[in-house]
């Protein structure tokens, strides 16, 4: 079993839909949780960075962490065609500046106009 | 300001040849990481440099892989005697070490797409 599990999709939704992306993990030592977005032929870019259990909101994006269930989610409201990308969850034991990240395999999302 | 840059963007080589991949981190970033992204495997950690400390090589898949970081800035990942299974996108990331998220975010370069024929 990999440390971080993420359904690779692909996931296809109509424009305006609410998207839910999820990851589960097995290492209870993970304390920092991130979501990265990766467009085709580009490097991943950070979307959300959370530390504790609970919700964090930024515009149309909400990150949710449930440490008791070892489960994290990213919700995208009012999805747009420009949201079409691969979404990668990542996590680390310590702050991401001084430790390698452990990534999920990524979920490919397509938002259809 | 300038982000992480990597060169070349694409590299096609023949099985058995050596390749060198270059990463220029964000100026002032003391931590530098190499990851590999292959189909079906996702992003996997390879090696990590932090300041003047000995690098964390725990992710290197074989002794054909090595990396160095000169002057605390530019890094080169070298793959010797390339195999077809080495075909992947090699990503470099850099970060500050602040211990205060999100100021210690890892910033990724665009990657080098390596194809071994």
Short mmCIF file of N, CA and C in Angstrom, two decimals, chain A residues 36-112:
data_model
loop_
_atom_site.label_atom_id
_atom_site.label_comp_id
_atom_site.label_asym_id
_atom_site.label_seq_id
_atom_site.Cartn_x
_atom_site.Cartn_y
_atom_site.Cartn_z
N UNK A 36 -1.51 20.73 -5.08
CA UNK A 36 -0.84 21.37 -6.20
C UNK A 36 -1.69 21.17 -7.46
N UNK A 37 -1.62 22.13 -8.36
CA UNK A 37 -2.26 22.04 -9.66
C UNK A 37 -1.16 22.01 -10.72
N UNK A 38 -1.32 21.12 -11.68
CA UNK A 38 -0.32 20.98 -12.73
C UNK A 38 -0.98 21.01 -14.10
N UNK A 39 -0.68 22.06 -14.87
CA UNK A 39 -1.16 22.14 -16.24
C UNK A 39 -0.22 21.34 -17.13
N UNK A 40 -0.73 21.00 -18.32
CA UNK A 40 0.03 20.17 -19.24
C UNK A 40 1.38 20.80 -19.55
N UNK A 41 2.44 20.01 -19.46
CA UNK A 41 3.80 20.42 -19.80
C UNK A 41 4.34 21.51 -18.87
N UNK A 42 3.75 21.64 -17.67
CA UNK A 42 4.21 22.63 -16.70
C UNK A 42 4.54 21.92 -15.39
N UNK A 43 5.28 22.62 -14.50
CA UNK A 43 5.52 22.09 -13.18
C UNK A 43 4.33 22.33 -12.27
N UNK A 44 4.23 21.56 -11.18
CA UNK A 44 3.13 21.77 -10.22
C UNK A 44 3.24 23.15 -9.56
N UNK A 45 2.08 23.76 -9.30
CA UNK A 45 2.03 25.03 -8.59
C UNK A 45 1.13 24.86 -7.37
N UNK A 46 1.54 25.47 -6.26
CA UNK A 46 0.81 25.30 -5.01
C UNK A 46 -0.55 26.01 -5.06
N UNK A 47 -1.60 25.29 -4.65
CA UNK A 47 -2.95 25.86 -4.54
C UNK A 47 -3.31 26.13 -3.09
N UNK A 48 -3.14 25.13 -2.25
CA UNK A 48 -3.57 25.23 -0.86
C UNK A 48 -2.54 24.54 0.04
N UNK A 49 -2.38 25.07 1.24
CA UNK A 49 -1.37 24.55 2.19
C UNK A 49 -2.03 24.60 3.57
N UNK A 50 -2.26 23.45 4.18
CA UNK A 50 -2.91 23.42 5.49
C UNK A 50 -2.09 22.62 6.48
N UNK A 51 -2.27 22.93 7.73
CA UNK A 51 -1.51 22.25 8.79
C UNK A 51 -2.44 21.42 9.68
N UNK A 52 -3.51 22.02 10.15
CA UNK A 52 -4.33 21.33 11.13
C UNK A 52 -5.58 20.75 10.49
N UNK A 53 -6.29 19.94 11.24
CA UNK A 53 -7.57 19.44 10.77
C UNK A 53 -8.55 20.60 10.64
N UNK A 54 -9.50 20.44 9.73
CA UNK A 54 -10.50 21.49 9.53
C UNK A 54 -10.50 21.96 8.10
N UNK A 55 -11.14 23.09 7.87
CA UNK A 55 -11.29 23.65 6.53
C UNK A 55 -10.47 24.91 6.36
N UNK A 56 -10.01 25.10 5.13
CA UNK A 56 -9.35 26.35 4.76
C UNK A 56 -9.90 26.78 3.40
N UNK A 57 -10.33 28.01 3.29
CA UNK A 57 -10.97 28.48 2.07
C UNK A 57 -10.13 29.56 1.42
N UNK A 58 -10.07 29.51 0.08
CA UNK A 58 -9.38 30.54 -0.69
C UNK A 58 -10.11 30.70 -2.01
N UNK A 59 -10.97 31.72 -2.07
CA UNK A 59 -11.75 31.93 -3.29
C UNK A 59 -12.68 30.77 -3.55
N UNK A 60 -12.56 30.18 -4.74
CA UNK A 60 -13.43 29.05 -5.10
C UNK A 60 -12.93 27.72 -4.55
N UNK A 61 -11.80 27.73 -3.90
CA UNK A 61 -11.17 26.50 -3.42
C UNK A 61 -11.31 26.35 -1.90
N UNK A 62 -11.64 25.13 -1.46
CA UNK A 62 -11.69 24.81 -0.04
C UNK A 62 -10.92 23.52 0.18
N UNK A 63 -9.96 23.56 1.10
CA UNK A 63 -9.21 22.36 1.48
C UNK A 63 -9.72 21.89 2.83
N UNK A 64 -9.87 20.58 2.93
CA UNK A 64 -10.40 19.99 4.15
C UNK A 64 -9.46 18.88 4.60
N UNK A 65 -9.15 18.87 5.88
CA UNK A 65 -8.25 17.84 6.44
C UNK A 65 -8.96 17.17 7.60
N UNK A 66 -8.99 15.86 7.59
CA UNK A 66 -9.52 15.07 8.69
C UNK A 66 -8.43 14.10 9.11
N UNK A 67 -7.65 14.48 10.11
CA UNK A 67 -6.52 13.65 10.53
C UNK A 67 -6.99 12.36 11.18
N UNK A 68 -8.13 12.38 11.83
CA UNK A 68 -8.61 11.16 12.50
C UNK A 68 -8.92 10.07 11.49
N UNK A 69 -9.38 10.48 10.29
CA UNK A 69 -9.70 9.52 9.23
C UNK A 69 -8.58 9.39 8.22
N UNK A 70 -7.53 10.21 8.38
CA UNK A 70 -6.41 10.24 7.42
C UNK A 70 -6.96 10.47 5.99
N UNK A 71 -7.66 11.58 5.86
CA UNK A 71 -8.40 11.87 4.63
C UNK A 71 -8.36 13.36 4.39
N UNK A 72 -7.97 13.75 3.17
CA UNK A 72 -8.00 15.17 2.83
C UNK A 72 -8.79 15.36 1.54
N UNK A 73 -9.37 16.53 1.40
CA UNK A 73 -10.19 16.83 0.23
C UNK A 73 -9.90 18.23 -0.27
N UNK A 74 -10.15 18.42 -1.55
CA UNK A 74 -10.13 19.74 -2.18
C UNK A 74 -11.46 19.91 -2.91
N UNK A 75 -12.18 20.99 -2.60
CA UNK A 75 -13.42 21.29 -3.28
C UNK A 75 -13.21 22.51 -4.16
N UNK A 76 -13.72 22.43 -5.37
CA UNK A 76 -13.68 23.55 -6.30
C UNK A 76 -15.12 23.92 -6.61
N UNK A 77 -15.50 25.16 -6.28
CA UNK A 77 -16.85 25.63 -6.58
C UNK A 77 -16.86 26.34 -7.93
N UNK A 78 -18.03 26.34 -8.57
CA UNK A 78 -18.20 27.06 -9.84
C UNK A 78 -17.01 26.76 -10.77
N UNK A 79 -16.79 25.50 -11.03
CA UNK A 79 -15.62 25.10 -11.80
C UNK A 79 -15.63 25.73 -13.21
N UNK A 80 -14.44 26.05 -13.68
CA UNK A 80 -14.23 26.71 -14.97
C UNK A 80 -13.37 25.85 -15.87
N UNK A 81 -13.49 26.01 -17.18
CA UNK A 81 -12.61 25.26 -18.09
C UNK A 81 -11.13 25.45 -17.76
N UNK A 82 -10.78 26.64 -17.24
CA UNK A 82 -9.38 26.90 -16.88
C UNK A 82 -8.91 26.08 -15.68
N UNK A 83 -9.86 25.42 -14.98
CA UNK A 83 -9.48 24.54 -13.87
C UNK A 83 -9.03 23.17 -14.37
N UNK A 84 -9.18 22.92 -15.66
CA UNK A 84 -8.77 21.62 -16.22
C UNK A 84 -7.28 21.44 -16.07
N UNK A 85 -6.88 20.43 -15.32
CA UNK A 85 -5.47 20.21 -14.98
C UNK A 85 -5.38 18.90 -14.20
N UNK A 86 -4.17 18.56 -13.81
CA UNK A 86 -3.96 17.46 -12.87
C UNK A 86 -3.82 18.06 -11.47
N UNK A 87 -4.54 17.51 -10.51
CA UNK A 87 -4.49 17.98 -9.13
C UNK A 87 -3.76 16.92 -8.29
N UNK A 88 -2.72 17.37 -7.62
CA UNK A 88 -1.87 16.49 -6.83
C UNK A 88 -1.99 16.84 -5.36
N UNK A 89 -2.29 15.84 -4.53
CA UNK A 89 -2.19 16.08 -3.10
C UNK A 89 -0.75 15.74 -2.68
N UNK A 90 -0.28 16.44 -1.66
CA UNK A 90 1.07 16.21 -1.16
C UNK A 90 1.07 16.41 0.34
N UNK A 91 1.95 15.72 1.01
CA UNK A 91 2.00 15.85 2.45
C UNK A 91 3.42 15.59 2.96
N UNK A 92 3.66 16.07 4.20
CA UNK A 92 4.99 15.92 4.78
C UNK A 92 4.88 15.84 6.29
N UNK A 93 5.92 15.28 6.87
CA UNK A 93 5.98 15.15 8.32
C UNK A 93 6.31 16.50 8.95
N UNK A 94 7.24 17.21 8.33
CA UNK A 94 7.63 18.54 8.81
C UNK A 94 7.21 19.56 7.78
N UNK A 95 7.47 20.83 8.06
CA UNK A 95 7.15 21.87 7.10
C UNK A 95 7.78 21.59 5.76
N UNK A 96 7.11 21.97 4.66
CA UNK A 96 7.54 21.53 3.34
C UNK A 96 8.85 22.15 2.92
N UNK A 97 9.34 23.15 3.63
CA UNK A 97 10.59 23.77 3.23
C UNK A 97 11.80 22.91 3.49
N UNK A 98 11.72 21.99 4.41
CA UNK A 98 12.92 21.23 4.76
C UNK A 98 12.70 19.74 4.82
N UNK A 99 11.77 19.28 4.03
CA UNK A 99 11.57 17.83 3.95
C UNK A 99 10.92 17.50 2.61
N UNK A 100 11.29 16.34 2.04
CA UNK A 100 10.65 15.97 0.78
C UNK A 100 9.15 15.75 0.97
N UNK A 101 8.41 16.06 -0.08
CA UNK A 101 6.98 15.84 -0.06
C UNK A 101 6.65 14.45 -0.57
N UNK A 102 5.57 13.87 -0.05
CA UNK A 102 5.04 12.60 -0.56
C UNK A 102 3.76 12.93 -1.30
N UNK A 103 3.73 12.58 -2.56
CA UNK A 103 2.61 12.95 -3.42
C UNK A 103 1.68 11.79 -3.69
N UNK A 104 0.39 12.12 -3.92
CA UNK A 104 -0.51 11.19 -4.56
C UNK A 104 -0.20 11.15 -6.05
N UNK A 105 -0.83 10.21 -6.76
CA UNK A 105 -0.55 10.07 -8.19
C UNK A 105 -1.16 11.17 -9.03
N UNK A 106 -2.10 11.94 -8.42
CA UNK A 106 -2.73 13.02 -9.17
C UNK A 106 -4.05 12.59 -9.78
N UNK A 107 -5.01 13.52 -9.82
CA UNK A 107 -6.30 13.30 -10.47
C UNK A 107 -6.40 14.24 -11.65
N UNK A 108 -6.68 13.69 -12.83
CA UNK A 108 -6.84 14.53 -14.03
C UNK A 108 -8.28 15.01 -14.10
N UNK A 109 -8.46 16.33 -14.09
CA UNK A 109 -9.78 16.96 -14.13
C UNK A 109 -9.98 17.68 -15.45
N UNK A 110 -11.14 17.46 -16.06
CA UNK A 110 -11.55 18.21 -17.24
C UNK A 110 -12.86 18.89 -16.94
N UNK A 111 -12.92 20.20 -17.14
CA UNK A 111 -14.15 20.96 -16.98
C UNK A 111 -14.62 21.35 -18.37
N UNK A 112 -15.79 20.87 -18.72
CA UNK A 112 -16.30 21.04 -20.09
C UNK A 112 -17.22 22.25 -20.17
#
